[in-house]
Short mmCIF file of C-alpha atoms (C1' of nucleotides) in Angstrom, two decimals:
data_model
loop_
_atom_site.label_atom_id
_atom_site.label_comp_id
_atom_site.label_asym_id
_atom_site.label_seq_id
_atom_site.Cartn_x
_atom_site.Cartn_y
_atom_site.Cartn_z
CA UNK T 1 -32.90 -55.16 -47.28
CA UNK T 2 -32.56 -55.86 -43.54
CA UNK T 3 -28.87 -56.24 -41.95
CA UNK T 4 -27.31 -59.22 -41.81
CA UNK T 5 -25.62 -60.71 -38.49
CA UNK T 6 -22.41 -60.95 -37.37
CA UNK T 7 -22.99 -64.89 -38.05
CA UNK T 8 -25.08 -64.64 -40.98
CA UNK T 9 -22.26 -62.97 -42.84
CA UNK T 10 -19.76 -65.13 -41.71
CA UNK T 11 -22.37 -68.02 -43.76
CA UNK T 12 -22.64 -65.65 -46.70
CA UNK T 13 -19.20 -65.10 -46.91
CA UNK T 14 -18.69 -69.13 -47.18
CA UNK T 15 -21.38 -69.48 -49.65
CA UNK T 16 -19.65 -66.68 -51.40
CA UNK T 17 -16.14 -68.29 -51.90
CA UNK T 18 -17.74 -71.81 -52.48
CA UNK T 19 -19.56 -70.19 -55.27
CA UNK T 20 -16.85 -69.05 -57.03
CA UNK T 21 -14.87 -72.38 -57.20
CA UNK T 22 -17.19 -73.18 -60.18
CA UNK T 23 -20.68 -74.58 -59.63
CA UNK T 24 -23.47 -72.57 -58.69
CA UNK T 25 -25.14 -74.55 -56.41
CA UNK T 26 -23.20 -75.01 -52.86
CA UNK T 27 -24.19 -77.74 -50.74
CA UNK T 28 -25.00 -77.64 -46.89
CA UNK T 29 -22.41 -80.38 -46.25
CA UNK T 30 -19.63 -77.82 -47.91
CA UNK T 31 -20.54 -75.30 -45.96
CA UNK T 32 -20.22 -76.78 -42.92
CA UNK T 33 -16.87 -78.10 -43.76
CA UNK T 34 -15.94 -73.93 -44.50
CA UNK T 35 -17.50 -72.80 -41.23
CA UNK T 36 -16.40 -76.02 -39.09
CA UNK T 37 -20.43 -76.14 -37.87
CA UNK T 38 -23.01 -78.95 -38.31
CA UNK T 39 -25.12 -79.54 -41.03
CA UNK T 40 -28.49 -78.78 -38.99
CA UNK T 41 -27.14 -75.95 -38.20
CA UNK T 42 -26.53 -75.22 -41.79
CA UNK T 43 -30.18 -75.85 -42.72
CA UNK T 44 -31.02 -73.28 -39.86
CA UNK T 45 -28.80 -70.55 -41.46
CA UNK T 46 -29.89 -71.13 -45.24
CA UNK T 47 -33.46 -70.48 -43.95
CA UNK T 48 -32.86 -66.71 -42.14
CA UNK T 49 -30.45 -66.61 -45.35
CA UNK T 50 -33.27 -67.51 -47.95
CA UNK T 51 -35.66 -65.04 -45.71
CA UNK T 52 -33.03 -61.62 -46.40
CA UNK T 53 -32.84 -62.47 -49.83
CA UNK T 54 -29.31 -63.08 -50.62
CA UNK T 55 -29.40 -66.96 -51.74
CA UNK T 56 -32.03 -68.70 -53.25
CA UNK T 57 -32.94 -72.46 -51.80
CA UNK T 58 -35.05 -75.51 -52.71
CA UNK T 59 -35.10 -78.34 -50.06
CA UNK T 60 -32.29 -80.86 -50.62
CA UNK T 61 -30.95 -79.45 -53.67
CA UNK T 62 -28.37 -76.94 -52.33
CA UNK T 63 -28.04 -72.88 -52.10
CA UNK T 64 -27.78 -70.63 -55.08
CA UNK T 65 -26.05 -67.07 -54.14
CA UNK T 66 -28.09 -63.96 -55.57
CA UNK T 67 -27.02 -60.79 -57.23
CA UNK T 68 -28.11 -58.98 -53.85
CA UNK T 69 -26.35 -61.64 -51.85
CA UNK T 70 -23.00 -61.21 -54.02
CA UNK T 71 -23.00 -57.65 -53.37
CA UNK T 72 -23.44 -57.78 -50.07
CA UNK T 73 -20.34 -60.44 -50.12
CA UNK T 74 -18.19 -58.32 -51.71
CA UNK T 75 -18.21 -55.76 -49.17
CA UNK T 76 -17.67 -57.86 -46.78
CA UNK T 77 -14.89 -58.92 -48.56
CA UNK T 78 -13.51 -55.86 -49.56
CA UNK T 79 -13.60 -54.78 -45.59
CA UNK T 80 -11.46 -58.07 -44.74
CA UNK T 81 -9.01 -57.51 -47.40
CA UNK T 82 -8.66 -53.38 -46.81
CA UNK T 83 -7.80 -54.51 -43.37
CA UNK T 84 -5.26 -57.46 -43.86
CA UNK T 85 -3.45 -54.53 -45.96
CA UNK T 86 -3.88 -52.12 -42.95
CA UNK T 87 -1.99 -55.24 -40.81
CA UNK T 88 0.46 -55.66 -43.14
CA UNK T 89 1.59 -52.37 -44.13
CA UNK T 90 1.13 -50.49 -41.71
CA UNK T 91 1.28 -52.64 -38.51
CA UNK T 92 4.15 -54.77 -39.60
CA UNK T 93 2.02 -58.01 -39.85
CA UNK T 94 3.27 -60.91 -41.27
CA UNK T 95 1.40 -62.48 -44.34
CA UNK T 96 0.21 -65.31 -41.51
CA UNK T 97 -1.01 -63.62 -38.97
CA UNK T 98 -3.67 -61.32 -40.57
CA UNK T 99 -6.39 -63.56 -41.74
CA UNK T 100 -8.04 -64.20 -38.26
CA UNK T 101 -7.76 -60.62 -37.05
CA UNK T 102 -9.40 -59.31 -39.77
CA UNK T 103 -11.66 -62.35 -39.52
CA UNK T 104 -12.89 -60.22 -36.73
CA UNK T 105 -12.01 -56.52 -38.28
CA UNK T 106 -14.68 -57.04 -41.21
CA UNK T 107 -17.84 -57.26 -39.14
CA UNK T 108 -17.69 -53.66 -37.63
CA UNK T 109 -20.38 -51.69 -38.94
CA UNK T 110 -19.60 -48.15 -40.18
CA UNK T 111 -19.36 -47.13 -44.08
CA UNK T 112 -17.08 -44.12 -43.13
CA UNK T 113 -14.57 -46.03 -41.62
CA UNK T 114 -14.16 -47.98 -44.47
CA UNK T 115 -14.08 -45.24 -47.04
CA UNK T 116 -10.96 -43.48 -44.75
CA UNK T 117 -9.40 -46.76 -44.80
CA UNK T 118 -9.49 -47.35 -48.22
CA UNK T 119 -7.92 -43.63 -48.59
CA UNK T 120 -5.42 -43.98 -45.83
CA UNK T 121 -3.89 -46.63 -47.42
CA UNK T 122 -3.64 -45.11 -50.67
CA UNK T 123 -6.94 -47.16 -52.43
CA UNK T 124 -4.81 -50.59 -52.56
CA UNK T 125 -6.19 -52.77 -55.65
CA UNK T 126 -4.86 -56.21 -53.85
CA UNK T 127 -4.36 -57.48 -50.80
CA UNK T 128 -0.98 -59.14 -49.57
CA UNK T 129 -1.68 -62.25 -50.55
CA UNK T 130 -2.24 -60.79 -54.31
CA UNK T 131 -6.52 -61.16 -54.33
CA UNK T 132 -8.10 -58.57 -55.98
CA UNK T 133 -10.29 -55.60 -53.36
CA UNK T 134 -13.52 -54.61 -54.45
CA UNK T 135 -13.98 -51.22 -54.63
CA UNK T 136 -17.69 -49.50 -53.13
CA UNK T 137 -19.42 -50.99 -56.14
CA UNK T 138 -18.12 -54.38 -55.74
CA UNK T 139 -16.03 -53.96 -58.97
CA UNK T 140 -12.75 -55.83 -58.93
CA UNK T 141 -10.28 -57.27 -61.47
CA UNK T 142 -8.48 -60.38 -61.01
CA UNK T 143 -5.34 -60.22 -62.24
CA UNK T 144 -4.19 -63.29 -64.66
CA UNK T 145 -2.50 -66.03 -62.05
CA UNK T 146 0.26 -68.12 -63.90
CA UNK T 147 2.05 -71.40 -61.65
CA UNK T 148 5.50 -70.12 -61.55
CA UNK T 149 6.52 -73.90 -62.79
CA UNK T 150 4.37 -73.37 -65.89
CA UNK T 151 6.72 -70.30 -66.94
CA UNK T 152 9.23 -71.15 -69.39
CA UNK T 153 13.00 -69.84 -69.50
CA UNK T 154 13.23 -65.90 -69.81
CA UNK T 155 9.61 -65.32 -68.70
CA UNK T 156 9.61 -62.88 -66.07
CA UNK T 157 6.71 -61.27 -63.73
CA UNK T 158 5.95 -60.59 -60.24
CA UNK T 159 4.56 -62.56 -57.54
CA UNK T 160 1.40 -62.43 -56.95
CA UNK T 161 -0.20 -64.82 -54.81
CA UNK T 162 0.46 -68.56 -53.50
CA UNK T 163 -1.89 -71.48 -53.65
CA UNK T 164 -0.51 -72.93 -50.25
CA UNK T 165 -0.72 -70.07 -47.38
CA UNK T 166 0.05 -72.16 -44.74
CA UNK T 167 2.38 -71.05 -42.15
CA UNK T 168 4.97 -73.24 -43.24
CA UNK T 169 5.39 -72.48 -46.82
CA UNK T 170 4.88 -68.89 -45.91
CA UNK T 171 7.51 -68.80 -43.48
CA UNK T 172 9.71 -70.80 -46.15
CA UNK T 173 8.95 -68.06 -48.47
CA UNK T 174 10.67 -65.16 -45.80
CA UNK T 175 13.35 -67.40 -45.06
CA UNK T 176 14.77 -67.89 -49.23
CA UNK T 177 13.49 -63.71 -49.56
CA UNK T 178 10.27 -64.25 -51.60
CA UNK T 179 7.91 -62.17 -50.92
CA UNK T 180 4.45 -61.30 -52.90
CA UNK T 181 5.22 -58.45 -55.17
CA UNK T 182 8.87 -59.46 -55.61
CA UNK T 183 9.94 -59.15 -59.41
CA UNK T 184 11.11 -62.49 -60.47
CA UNK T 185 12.79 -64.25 -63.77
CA UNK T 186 13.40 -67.53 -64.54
CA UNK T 187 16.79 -68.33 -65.29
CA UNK T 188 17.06 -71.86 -65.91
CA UNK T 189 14.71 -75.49 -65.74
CA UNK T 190 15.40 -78.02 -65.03
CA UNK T 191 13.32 -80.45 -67.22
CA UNK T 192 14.31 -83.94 -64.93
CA UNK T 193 12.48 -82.62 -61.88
CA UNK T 194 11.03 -79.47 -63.08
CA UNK T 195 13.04 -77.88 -60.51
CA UNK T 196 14.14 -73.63 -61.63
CA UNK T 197 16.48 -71.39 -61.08
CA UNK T 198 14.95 -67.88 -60.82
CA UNK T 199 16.01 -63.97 -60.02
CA UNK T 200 14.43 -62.57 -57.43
CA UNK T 201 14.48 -58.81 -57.65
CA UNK T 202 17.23 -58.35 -60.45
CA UNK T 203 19.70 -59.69 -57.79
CA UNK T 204 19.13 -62.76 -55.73
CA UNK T 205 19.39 -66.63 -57.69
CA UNK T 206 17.14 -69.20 -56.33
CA UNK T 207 16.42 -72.70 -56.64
CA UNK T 208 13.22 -74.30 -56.08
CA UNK T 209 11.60 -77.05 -56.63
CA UNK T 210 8.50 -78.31 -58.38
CA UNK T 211 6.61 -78.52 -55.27
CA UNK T 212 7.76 -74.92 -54.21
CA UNK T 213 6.90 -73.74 -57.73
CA UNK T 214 3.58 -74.91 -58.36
CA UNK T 215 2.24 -72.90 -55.75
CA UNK T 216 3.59 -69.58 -56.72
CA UNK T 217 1.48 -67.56 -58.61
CA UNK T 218 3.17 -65.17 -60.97
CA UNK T 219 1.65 -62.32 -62.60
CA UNK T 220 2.12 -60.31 -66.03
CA UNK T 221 4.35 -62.68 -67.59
CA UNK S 1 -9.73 -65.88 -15.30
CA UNK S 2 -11.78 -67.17 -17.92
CA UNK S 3 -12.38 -64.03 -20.46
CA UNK S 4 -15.91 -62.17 -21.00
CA UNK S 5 -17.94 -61.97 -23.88
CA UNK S 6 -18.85 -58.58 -25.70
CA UNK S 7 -21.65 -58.29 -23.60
CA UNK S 8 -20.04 -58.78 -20.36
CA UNK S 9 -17.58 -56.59 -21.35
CA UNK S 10 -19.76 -53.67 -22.05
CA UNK S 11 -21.41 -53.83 -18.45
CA UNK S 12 -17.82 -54.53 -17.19
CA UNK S 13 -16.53 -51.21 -18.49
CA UNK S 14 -19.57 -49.19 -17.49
CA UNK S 15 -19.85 -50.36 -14.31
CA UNK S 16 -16.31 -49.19 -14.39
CA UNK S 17 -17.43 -45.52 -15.19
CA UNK S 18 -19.82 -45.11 -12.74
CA UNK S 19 -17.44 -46.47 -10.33
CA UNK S 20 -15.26 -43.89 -11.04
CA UNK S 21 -17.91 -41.50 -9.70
CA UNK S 22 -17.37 -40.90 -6.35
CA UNK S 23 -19.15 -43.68 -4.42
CA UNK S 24 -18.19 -47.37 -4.17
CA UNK S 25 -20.98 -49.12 -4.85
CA UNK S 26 -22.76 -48.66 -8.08
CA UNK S 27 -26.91 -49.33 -8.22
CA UNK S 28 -28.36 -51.77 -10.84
CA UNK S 29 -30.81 -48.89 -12.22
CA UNK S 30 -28.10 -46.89 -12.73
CA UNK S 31 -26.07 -49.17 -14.72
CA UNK S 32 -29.58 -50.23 -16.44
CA UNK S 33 -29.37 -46.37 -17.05
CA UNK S 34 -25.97 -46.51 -18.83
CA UNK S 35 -26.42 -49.31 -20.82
CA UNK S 36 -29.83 -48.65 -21.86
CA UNK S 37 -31.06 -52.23 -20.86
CA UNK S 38 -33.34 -53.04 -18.25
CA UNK S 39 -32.99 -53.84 -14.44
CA UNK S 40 -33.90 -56.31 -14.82
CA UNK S 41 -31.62 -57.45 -17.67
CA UNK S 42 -28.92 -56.14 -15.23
CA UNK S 43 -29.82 -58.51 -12.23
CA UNK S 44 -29.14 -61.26 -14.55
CA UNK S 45 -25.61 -60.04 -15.97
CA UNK S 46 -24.32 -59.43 -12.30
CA UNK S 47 -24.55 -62.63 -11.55
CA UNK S 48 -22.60 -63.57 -14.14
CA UNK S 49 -19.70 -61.14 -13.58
CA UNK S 50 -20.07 -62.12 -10.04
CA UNK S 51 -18.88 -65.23 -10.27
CA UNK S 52 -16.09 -64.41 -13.10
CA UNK S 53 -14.74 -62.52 -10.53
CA UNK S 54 -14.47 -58.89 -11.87
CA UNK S 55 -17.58 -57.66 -9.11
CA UNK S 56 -18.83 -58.71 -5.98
CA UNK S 57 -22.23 -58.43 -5.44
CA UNK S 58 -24.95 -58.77 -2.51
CA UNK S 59 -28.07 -58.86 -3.45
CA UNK S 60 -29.84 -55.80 -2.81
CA UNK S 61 -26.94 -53.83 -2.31
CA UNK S 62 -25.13 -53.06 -5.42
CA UNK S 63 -22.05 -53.75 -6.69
CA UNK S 64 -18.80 -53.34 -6.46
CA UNK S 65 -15.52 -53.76 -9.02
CA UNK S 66 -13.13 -55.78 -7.99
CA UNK S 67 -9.15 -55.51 -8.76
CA UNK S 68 -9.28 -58.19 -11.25
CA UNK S 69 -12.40 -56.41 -12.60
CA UNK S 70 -10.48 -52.85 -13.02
CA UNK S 71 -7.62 -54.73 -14.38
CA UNK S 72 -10.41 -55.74 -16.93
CA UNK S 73 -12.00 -52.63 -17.83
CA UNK S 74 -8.63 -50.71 -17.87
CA UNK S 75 -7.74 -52.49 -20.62
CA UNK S 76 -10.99 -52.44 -22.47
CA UNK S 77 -10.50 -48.46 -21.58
CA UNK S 78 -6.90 -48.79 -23.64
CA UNK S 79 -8.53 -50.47 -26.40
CA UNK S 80 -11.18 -47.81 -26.91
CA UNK S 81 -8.63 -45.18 -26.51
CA UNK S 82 -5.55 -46.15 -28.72
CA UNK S 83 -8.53 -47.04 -31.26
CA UNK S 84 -10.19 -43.01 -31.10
CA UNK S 85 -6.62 -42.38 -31.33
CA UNK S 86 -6.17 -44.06 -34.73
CA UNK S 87 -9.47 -43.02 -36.19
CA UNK S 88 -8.86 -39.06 -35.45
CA UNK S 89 -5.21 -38.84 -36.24
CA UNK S 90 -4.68 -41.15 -39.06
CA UNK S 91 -8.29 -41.46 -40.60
CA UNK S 92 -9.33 -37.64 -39.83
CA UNK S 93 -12.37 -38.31 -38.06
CA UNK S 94 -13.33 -35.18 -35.86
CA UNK S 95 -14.05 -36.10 -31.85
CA UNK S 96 -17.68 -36.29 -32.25
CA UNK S 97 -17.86 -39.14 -34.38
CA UNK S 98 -15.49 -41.47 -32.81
CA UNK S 99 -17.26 -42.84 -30.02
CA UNK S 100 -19.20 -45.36 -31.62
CA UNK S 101 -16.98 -46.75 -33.94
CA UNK S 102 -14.31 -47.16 -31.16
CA UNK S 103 -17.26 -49.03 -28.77
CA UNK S 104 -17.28 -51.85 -31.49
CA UNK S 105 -13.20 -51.60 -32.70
CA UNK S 106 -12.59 -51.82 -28.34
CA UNK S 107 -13.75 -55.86 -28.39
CA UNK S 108 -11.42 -57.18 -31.38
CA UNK S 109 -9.63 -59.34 -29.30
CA UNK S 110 -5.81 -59.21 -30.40
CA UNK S 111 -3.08 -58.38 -27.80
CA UNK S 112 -0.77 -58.39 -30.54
CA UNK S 113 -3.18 -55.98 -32.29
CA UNK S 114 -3.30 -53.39 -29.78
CA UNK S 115 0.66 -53.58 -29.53
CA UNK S 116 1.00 -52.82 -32.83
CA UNK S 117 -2.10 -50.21 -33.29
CA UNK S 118 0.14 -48.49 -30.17
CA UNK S 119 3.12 -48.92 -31.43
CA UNK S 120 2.07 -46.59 -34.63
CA UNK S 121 0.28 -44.43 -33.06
CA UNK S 122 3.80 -43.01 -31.09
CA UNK S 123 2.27 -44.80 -27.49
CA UNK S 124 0.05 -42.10 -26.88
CA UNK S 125 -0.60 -40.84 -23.31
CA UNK S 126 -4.08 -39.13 -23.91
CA UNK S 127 -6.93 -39.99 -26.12
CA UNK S 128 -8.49 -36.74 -28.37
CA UNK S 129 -10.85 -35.88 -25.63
CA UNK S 130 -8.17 -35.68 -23.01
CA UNK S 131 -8.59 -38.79 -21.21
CA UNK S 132 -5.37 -40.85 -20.58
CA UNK S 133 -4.85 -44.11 -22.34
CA UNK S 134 -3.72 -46.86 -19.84
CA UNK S 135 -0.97 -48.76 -20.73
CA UNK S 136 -0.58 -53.09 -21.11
CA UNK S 137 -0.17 -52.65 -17.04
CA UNK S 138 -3.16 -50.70 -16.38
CA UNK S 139 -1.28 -48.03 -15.12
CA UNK S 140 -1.76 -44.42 -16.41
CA UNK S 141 -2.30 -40.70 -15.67
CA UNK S 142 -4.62 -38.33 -14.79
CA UNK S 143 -3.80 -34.58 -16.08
CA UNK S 144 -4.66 -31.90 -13.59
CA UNK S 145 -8.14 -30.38 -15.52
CA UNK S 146 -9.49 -26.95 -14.71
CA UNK S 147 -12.65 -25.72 -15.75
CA UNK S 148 -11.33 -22.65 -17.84
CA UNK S 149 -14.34 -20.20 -16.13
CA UNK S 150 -12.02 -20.81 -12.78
CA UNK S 151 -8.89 -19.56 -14.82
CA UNK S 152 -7.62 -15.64 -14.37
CA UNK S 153 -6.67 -12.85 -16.32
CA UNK S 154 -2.91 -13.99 -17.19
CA UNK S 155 -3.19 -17.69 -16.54
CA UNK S 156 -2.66 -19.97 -19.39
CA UNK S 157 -2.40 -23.33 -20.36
CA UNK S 158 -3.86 -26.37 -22.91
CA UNK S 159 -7.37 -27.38 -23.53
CA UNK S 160 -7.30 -30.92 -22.47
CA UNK S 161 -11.06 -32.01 -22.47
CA UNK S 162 -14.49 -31.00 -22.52
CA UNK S 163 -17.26 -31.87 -19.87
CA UNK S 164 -19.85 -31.45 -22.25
CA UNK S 165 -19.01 -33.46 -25.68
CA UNK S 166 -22.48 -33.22 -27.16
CA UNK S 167 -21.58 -33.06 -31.31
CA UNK S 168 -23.46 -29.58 -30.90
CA UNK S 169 -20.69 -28.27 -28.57
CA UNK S 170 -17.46 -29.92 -30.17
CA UNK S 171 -18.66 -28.38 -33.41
CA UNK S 172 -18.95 -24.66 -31.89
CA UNK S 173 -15.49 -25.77 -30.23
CA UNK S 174 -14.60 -26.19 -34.73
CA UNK S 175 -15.91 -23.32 -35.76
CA UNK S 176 -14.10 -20.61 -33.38
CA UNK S 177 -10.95 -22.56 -33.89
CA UNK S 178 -10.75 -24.22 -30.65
CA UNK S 179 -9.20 -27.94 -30.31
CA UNK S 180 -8.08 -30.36 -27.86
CA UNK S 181 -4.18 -29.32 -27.50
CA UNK S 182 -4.61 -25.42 -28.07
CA UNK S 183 -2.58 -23.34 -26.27
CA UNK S 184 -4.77 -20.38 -24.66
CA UNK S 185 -3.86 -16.93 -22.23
CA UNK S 186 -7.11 -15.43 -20.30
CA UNK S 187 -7.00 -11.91 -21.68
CA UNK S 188 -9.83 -10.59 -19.75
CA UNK S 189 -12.60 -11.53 -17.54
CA UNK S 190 -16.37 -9.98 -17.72
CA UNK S 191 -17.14 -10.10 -13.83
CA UNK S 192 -20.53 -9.25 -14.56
CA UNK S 193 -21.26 -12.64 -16.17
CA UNK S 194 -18.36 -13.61 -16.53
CA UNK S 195 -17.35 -13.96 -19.72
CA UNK S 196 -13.73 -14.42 -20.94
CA UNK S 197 -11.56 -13.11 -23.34
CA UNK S 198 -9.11 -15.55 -24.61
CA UNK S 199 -5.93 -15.87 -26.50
CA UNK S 200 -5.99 -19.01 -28.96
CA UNK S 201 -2.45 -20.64 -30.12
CA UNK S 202 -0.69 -17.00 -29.50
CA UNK S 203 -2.52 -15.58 -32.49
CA UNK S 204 -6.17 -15.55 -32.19
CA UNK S 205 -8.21 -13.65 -29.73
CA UNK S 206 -11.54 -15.14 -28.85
CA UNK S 207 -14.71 -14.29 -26.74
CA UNK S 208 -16.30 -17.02 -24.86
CA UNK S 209 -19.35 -16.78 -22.47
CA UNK S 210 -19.17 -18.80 -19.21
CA UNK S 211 -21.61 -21.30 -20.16
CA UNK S 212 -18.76 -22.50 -22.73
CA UNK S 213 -16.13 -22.21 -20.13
CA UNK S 214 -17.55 -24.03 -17.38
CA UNK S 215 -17.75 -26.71 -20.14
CA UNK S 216 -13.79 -26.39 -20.66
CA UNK S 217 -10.88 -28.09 -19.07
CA UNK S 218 -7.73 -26.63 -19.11
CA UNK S 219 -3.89 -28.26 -17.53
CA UNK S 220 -1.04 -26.95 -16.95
CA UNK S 221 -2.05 -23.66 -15.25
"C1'" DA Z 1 -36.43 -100.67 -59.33
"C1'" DT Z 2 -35.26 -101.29 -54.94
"C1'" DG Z 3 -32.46 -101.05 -51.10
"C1'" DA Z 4 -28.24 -99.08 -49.05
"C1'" DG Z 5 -25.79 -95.19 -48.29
"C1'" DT Z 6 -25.16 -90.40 -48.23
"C1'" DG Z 7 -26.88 -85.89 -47.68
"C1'" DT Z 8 -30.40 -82.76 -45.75
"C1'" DT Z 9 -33.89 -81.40 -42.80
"C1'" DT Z 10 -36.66 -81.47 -38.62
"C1'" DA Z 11 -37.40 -81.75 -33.71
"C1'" DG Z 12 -36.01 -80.69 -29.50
"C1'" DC Z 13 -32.47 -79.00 -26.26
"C1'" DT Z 14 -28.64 -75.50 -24.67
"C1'" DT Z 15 -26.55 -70.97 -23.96
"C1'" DT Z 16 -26.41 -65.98 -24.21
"C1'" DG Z 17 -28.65 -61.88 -23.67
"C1'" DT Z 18 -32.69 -59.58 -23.80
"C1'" DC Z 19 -37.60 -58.60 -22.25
"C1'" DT Z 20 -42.24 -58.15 -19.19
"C1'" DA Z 21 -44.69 -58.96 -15.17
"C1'" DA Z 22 -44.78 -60.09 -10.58
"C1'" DA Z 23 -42.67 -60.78 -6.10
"C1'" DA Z 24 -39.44 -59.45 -2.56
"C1'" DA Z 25 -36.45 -56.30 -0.21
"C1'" DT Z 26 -35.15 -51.75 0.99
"C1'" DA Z 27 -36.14 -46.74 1.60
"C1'" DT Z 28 -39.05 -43.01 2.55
"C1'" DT Z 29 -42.72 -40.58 4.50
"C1'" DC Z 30 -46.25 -39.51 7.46
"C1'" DG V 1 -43.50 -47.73 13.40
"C1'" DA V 2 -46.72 -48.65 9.74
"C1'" DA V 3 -47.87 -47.57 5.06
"C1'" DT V 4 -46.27 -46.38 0.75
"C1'" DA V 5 -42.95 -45.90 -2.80
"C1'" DT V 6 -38.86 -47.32 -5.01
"C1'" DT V 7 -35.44 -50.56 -6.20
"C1'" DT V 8 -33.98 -55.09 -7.09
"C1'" DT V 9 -34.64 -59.78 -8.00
"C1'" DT V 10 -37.08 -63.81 -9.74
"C1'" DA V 11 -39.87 -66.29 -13.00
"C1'" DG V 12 -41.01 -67.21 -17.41
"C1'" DA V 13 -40.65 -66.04 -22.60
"C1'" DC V 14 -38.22 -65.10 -26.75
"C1'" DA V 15 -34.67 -64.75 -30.50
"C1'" DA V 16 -30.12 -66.05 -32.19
"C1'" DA V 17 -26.95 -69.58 -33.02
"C1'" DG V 18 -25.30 -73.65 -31.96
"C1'" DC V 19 -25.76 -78.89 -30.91
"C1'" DT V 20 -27.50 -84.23 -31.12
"C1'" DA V 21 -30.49 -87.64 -32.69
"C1'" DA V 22 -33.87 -89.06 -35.66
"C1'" DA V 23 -36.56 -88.70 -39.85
"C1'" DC V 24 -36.72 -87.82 -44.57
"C1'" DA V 25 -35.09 -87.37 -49.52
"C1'" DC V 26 -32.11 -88.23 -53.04
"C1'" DT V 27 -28.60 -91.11 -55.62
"C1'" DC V 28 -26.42 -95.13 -57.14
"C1'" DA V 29 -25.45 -99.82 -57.51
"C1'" DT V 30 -26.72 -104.22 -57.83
#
DNA sequence: ATGAGTGTTTAGCTTTGTCTAAAAATATTC
DNA sequence: GAATATTTTTAGACAAAGCTAAACACTCAT
């Protein structure tokens, strides 16, 4: 199978991620709400697309992601996430500021670098926002995702990922000490608001509230 | 300044190079040369570095970098540098196999990146060929290089380069246990075709003919 | 079931970077 | 100094990836 472009796996990337959020077919309007480009432009794509072999297409009834096009997504994925752990951990990135540099990191084009990556930083299993990394054969396991405000009293686990990555809540999360991978326990609920009390790390209380909660994902309750 | 696209950036930085040849003004066949692209591909490109303001240009008569231009390449230079850097001393590549890895890592565009990626690295002065790594001002330094054939018996000093970096060469350099950084003594000289004898790291005596050490470069005599 | 509205595709244009072929300018040689 | 050779530029084409505007197809209400 021919190479894809830098652009062409920036689309299959898209199609990849819009495939997973349940149906299988993806429209050409929702991916050019992902990539921010035009619908004709779309159309142009799914045809070079269709061509390679990595989605299927029938005019007007959307695109259909195939087994050789989800492999070759989830190395492109697994280069994006090795690297966003690269930023974090060993560059001293902040959870916001790695997604568009390695936005940029995943394109380059050499299977050895990856492999020493992957080694250098110890084969990581997740990335810092908690999502699985596929490993050379594009195997991966997710692990189970629980909304920390769906835990009841005495359930413990670890953070693992958060629905809401904005800056804002991210930064929010620094600020009280949360942090993905920190061990957490909830200590009390409140069942008027649904707000909790929680230990953070076997010594830190904190409050939050349902908002805050719901999009904390927790981990091996 | 508005900024230059990977392509512009590639005949920035090797019009750069051949700059740093000797003469002023650099031909378009012989930057067709470098790049592998064609004259007339080159004609076109000038014109638009020309008028981005990193050349000047009359036509006919080559061209010439500007100071805004070697601002430019200098730090593409740093990019590709601190980048070989990273690959050889924290992903164990060997010096022939960084080159084009580092040509694609050198246009992620990321000040904070490069920061960072120097900031880990220890700020290094000189990439693993030898060549000095420029730093956010552009400003950097050249090591005095002898060609080791022009060395005598008793002088000594560090390998700091090679002229000839073919992957043939570096891996003789491997296998007789020579490396950029080694400490070496000249032992003995063959006047008749002059040859060298050769003390390695204070422990490891070593026979080289003089078409190695003309291909050599040793500091610190 | 038809007509309106939404979604998708086509047609044609733009930019970037490449090419070939031909024309123009410079250099070299006799 | 004229003829020839080399170098450089221009002209015109092409592929990739995007756009706008218009045409086409599907879906849903009435």
């Amino acid at each position: 199978m021919k190479s894809l472009t830098y652009a062409e796996e920036n689309y299959l990337k898209a199609i990849y991620h819009l495939s997973e959020e349940g149906k299988k077919e993806v429209s050409t309007n929702s991916i050019s709400d992902e990539l921010k480009t035009k619908p004709a432009s779309v159309s142009d794509m799914i045809k070079k697309l269709a061509v390679k072999g990595v989605i299927n297409h029938k005019k007007y009834q959307g695109v259909r992601i195939t087994t050789s096009g989800i492999e070759a997504a989830l190395q492109i994925v697994r280069k994006h996430r090795l690297w966003e752990v690269f930023l974090v951990n060993k560059l001293n990135f902040n959870w916001d500021e790695v997604h568009e540099v390695a936005e940029e990191l995943e394109h380059i084009q050499s299977p050895l670098l990856i492999q020493r990556l992957d080694e250098f930083l110890g084969y990581p299993k997740y990335d810092p926002h908690g999502d699985p990394i596929p490993d050379e054969t594009g195997t991966y396991k997710l692990k189970p995702k629980t909304p920390l405000n769906e835990l009841q009293v005495g359930d413990s686990g670890q953070i693992i990922a958060v629905k809401d990555s904005s800056a804002a809540f991210l930064q929010y999360l620094d600020k009280v000490g949360a942090y993905i991978g920190a061990k957490i326990r909830v200590i009390d609920k409140v069942e008027f608001d649904g707000s909790l009390e929680i230990l953070v790390d076997n010594k830190k209380n904190l409050f939050v509230s349902k908002d805050v909660s719901k999009n904390i994902l927790i981990t091996n309750i």
